[in-house]
Each structure stands twice: as structure tokens, then as C-alpha cells.
Amino acid sequence: MSDAFVQVRDLTVQFPIAGRMIRAVQGLSYDVDLGRTLAIVGESGSGKSVSSLALLGLHDRRRSVITGSISIGGREFVGMPEAKLRHHRGNTAAMIFQDARASLHPYLTVGYQIAEAYRLHHRTTRRAARAHAVDMLGRVGIPHPARRADDYPHEFSGGMCQRVMIAMALVNDPKLLIADEPTTALDVTVQAQILGLIAGLRDEFGSAVILITHDLGVVTDVCDDVLVMYAGRGVEHGPVRSVLGSPTHPYTWGLLESLPSLSGPAGGRLHPIPGAPPDPLEPLPGCPFHARCEFRDRVADGRCRTHLPDLAVRTGDDAHRSRCHLAVPDAVFAAEIAPRLL
Ligand code: SF4
């Protein structure tokens, strides 16, 4: 039995689209320990953001159906009453979103917004909350925090707005930070600074971090584990070194091949994964990736089209599992995919 701070087990999230219930997330399980970062990676629509919103109970509870278990710090979040969830949002777990500027109130100073987030969970004076907000702005690297606390979001750059969002998320010292594509709208240098900041604050606050991204390139530097999602399911999961060093699922191979290469010829073409994810209104039988997978015909009896593979260990690393019928995926990767990545 795991004693990880975050334990997600067999999570399924359903909500209606076009009058029908779709399963946006199916049978998802993972752990995140304090002081560690899990990256959840996948294309748009893979379920990575939906599954993470479920952790904070941010779905429309009248329309969505969430089953399975989400345990954070030993408390069960699935089925928790809204009033209790509100208490834990910000206090136990907090989220930072992709577009920081859009998430901040344009008519309120950043110091006021951070102080109010603090006062939501603490009985304290406005003066004390402001002092706390200024302290947080300094800790996320905003220069002259006492002065900048009185500025409005439009007076900050995109990277600085993201730092303000991180300060607001961490002001109540939550032990779980969920960062949903926190660097997508930022240029490459600022991306690296924000990811470094999140990793530094994780170590300083001793928090668990879930980093949601579509970019495998950002995973290597700051994450311990990675969960690759496709069509609402986890398809490959394990330590970053193992999953990215010796990936065993053709979808992960496709994500790696679609990354730009610094060692390739200048002007070289990118290699996107052909096709598109399955329509959630028309789920495919068998492996959900089979319509796009160049290896499906190497599996006997057309099993890829009829049988969903289990998430199972396929290499020497017990912590590394993937959902594929291929007999020796690590050998296929070494012989055929790795040379293409050079
Ligand atoms: Fe490809 Fe079959 Fe593996 Fe799915 S199970 S990823 S279709 S080889």
C-alpha cells in the first residue's frame, strides 16, 4: 500500500457533450510524493487537464460524474462536500493556470489579490496579509516587492504575471501545486526561469508538484516522474530517466519524434504524429492509439484493434509501465526509433 501524499486510483471523469456522456478520463492511477514532481504529458484532449481539475473538484458537479479515488494528504476528495472542498482549495492544493494575466483581476493590485487569497484561509488583519503578500512576491523573484505590490497586472510582463500567480497559489503553503501549462505563453528564456522557480519553491516548501504540459522537452530538467496520457488513459508511466531514456509506447515515441532537434540539419522538418486523437463521442475498441500507430500490424491477430492493453511493466524497471501489445518494445525503440531521434 502506497503512502504517497497524492494517490489517484482508477479515476474516471465523465461529462456530457452533444447530449451524450463522454469519458474524458478513464481508469487513471498515479502517486506523487512530497518534494517530487510528476509531469502529465499529452496532446490537447488527452485528459491531462480534466483529470487535474478533478483533483481540486473544479468540475460542474451537477453535470459531471467522477468515480474512483483521489486521496490528498490522507483525505478523500471524490465526493467531498463543496464547502470542505473550498477549504482545501488553496490550503491543501492550489493550481496555477496557463494564462496568468487572464487569471488575475485587472482592476485590483497584485498585492491586494495575493493578500485576499491569504485572508480567505487565515483570520488576520489586512496589514498582516499585505506583509505576507509582499514577502511572497519577494520569494518568487519580483524585484522591489513592497513597491510592486501596489501595481496592477497590466504593469507586469507575462513572465512576471506568472510569478504573481505562483505567489498567489503558494501564499497558503499548500502541499500540492498543480501547474497547468504554466509556460506555454512565455518565451523560452522566461519558460526556463519559471520552471526553475517552481522546482526551487517545491524544494523550499516541501510540496508535491503536478506539471501538466504537452511538451516532453520541459519534462527532463524539473520532473521526477512522467505520465503520458492518450485519449483519457495513462499509456506510459514511470521515472523520467526510464520513460524518456527507454520509452516503450509508440505514442511516446511519436511525441519524442515531434520535438525539434538541435543536432539535426538547420531547417530540418518536424515529424508530427499523423492523424488525430479519437473522437470522444466515438471511442475506438482495442488500443485507442491503433488508428495512428505504425506498429499495429506487428501484433498478431489484430489484437490492437480489439483488445485494450493493460498498463504493465515491459522493461527491467518495475516502476516503468506502458499500455502496448508489442512483444519487445524496448528492442524496437533501440533499433528503429532511437536512431531517428539523433
Ligand atoms: Fe500500437 Fe498496438 Fe501498441 Fe497500441 S497496442 S500502441 S496499436 S502496437
JSON list of N, CA and C in Angstrom, two decimals, residues 6 25 42 58 78 166 181 233 290 295 328:
[
{"chain": "A", "resi": 6, "resn": "VAL", "atom": "N", "xyz": [-0.13, 12.25, -2.61]},
{"chain": "A", "resi": 6, "resn": "VAL", "atom": "CA", "xyz": [-1.25, 12.22, -3.57]},
{"chain": "A", "resi": 6, "resn": "VAL", "atom": "C", "xyz": [-1.38, 10.81, -4.10]},
{"chain": "A", "resi": 25, "resn": "VAL", "atom": "N", "xyz": [-11.70, 10.97, -18.93]},
{"chain": "A", "resi": 25, "resn": "VAL", "atom": "CA", "xyz": [-10.60, 10.30, -18.22]},
{"chain": "A", "resi": 25, "resn": "VAL", "atom": "C", "xyz": [-11.08, 8.91, -17.83]},
{"chain": "A", "resi": 42, "resn": "GLY", "atom": "N", "xyz": [0.63, 15.07, -22.78]},
{"chain": "A", "resi": 42, "resn": "GLY", "atom": "CA", "xyz": [-0.23, 14.54, -23.83]},
{"chain": "A", "resi": 42, "resn": "GLY", "atom": "C", "xyz": [-0.72, 15.66, -24.71]},
{"chain": "A", "resi": 58, "resn": "LEU", "atom": "N", "xyz": [-12.94, 21.00, -9.43]},
{"chain": "A", "resi": 58, "resn": "LEU", "atom": "CA", "xyz": [-13.30, 22.19, -10.20]},
{"chain": "A", "resi": 58, "resn": "LEU", "atom": "C", "xyz": [-14.25, 21.88, -11.36]},
{"chain": "A", "resi": 78, "resn": "VAL", "atom": "N", "xyz": [-12.86, 12.69, -3.73]},
{"chain": "A", "resi": 78, "resn": "VAL", "atom": "CA", "xyz": [-14.03, 12.33, -4.56]},
{"chain": "A", "resi": 78, "resn": "VAL", "atom": "C", "xyz": [-15.24, 12.26, -3.62]},
{"chain": "A", "resi": 166, "resn": "ILE", "atom": "N", "xyz": [2.03, 32.36, -9.18]},
{"chain": "A", "resi": 166, "resn": "ILE", "atom": "CA", "xyz": [2.68, 31.34, -8.35]},
{"chain": "A", "resi": 166, "resn": "ILE", "atom": "C", "xyz": [2.70, 31.80, -6.89]},
{"chain": "A", "resi": 181, "resn": "GLU", "atom": "N", "xyz": [0.18, 23.85, -17.79]},
{"chain": "A", "resi": 181, "resn": "GLU", "atom": "CA", "xyz": [0.86, 24.53, -18.91]},
{"chain": "A", "resi": 181, "resn": "GLU", "atom": "C", "xyz": [1.34, 25.92, -18.47]},
{"chain": "A", "resi": 233, "resn": "ARG", "atom": "N", "xyz": [-6.56, 8.04, -21.14]},
{"chain": "A", "resi": 233, "resn": "ARG", "atom": "CA", "xyz": [-5.91, 6.97, -20.35]},
{"chain": "A", "resi": 233, "resn": "ARG", "atom": "C", "xyz": [-4.42, 7.25, -20.18]},
{"chain": "A", "resi": 290, "resn": "HIS", "atom": "N", "xyz": [-4.56, 2.86, -31.96]},
{"chain": "A", "resi": 290, "resn": "HIS", "atom": "CA", "xyz": [-4.27, 1.97, -33.09]},
{"chain": "A", "resi": 290, "resn": "HIS", "atom": "C", "xyz": [-4.46, 2.63, -34.45]},
{"chain": "A", "resi": 295, "resn": "PHE", "atom": "N", "xyz": [2.96, 0.58, -35.79]},
{"chain": "A", "resi": 295, "resn": "PHE", "atom": "CA", "xyz": [3.41, -0.74, -35.35]},
{"chain": "A", "resi": 295, "resn": "PHE", "atom": "C", "xyz": [2.26, -1.73, -35.13]},
{"chain": "A", "resi": 328, "resn": "VAL", "atom": "N", "xyz": [8.46, -6.80, -27.68]},
{"chain": "A", "resi": 328, "resn": "VAL", "atom": "CA", "xyz": [9.73, -6.29, -27.12]},
{"chain": "A", "resi": 328, "resn": "VAL", "atom": "C", "xyz": [9.87, -4.81, -27.48]}
]
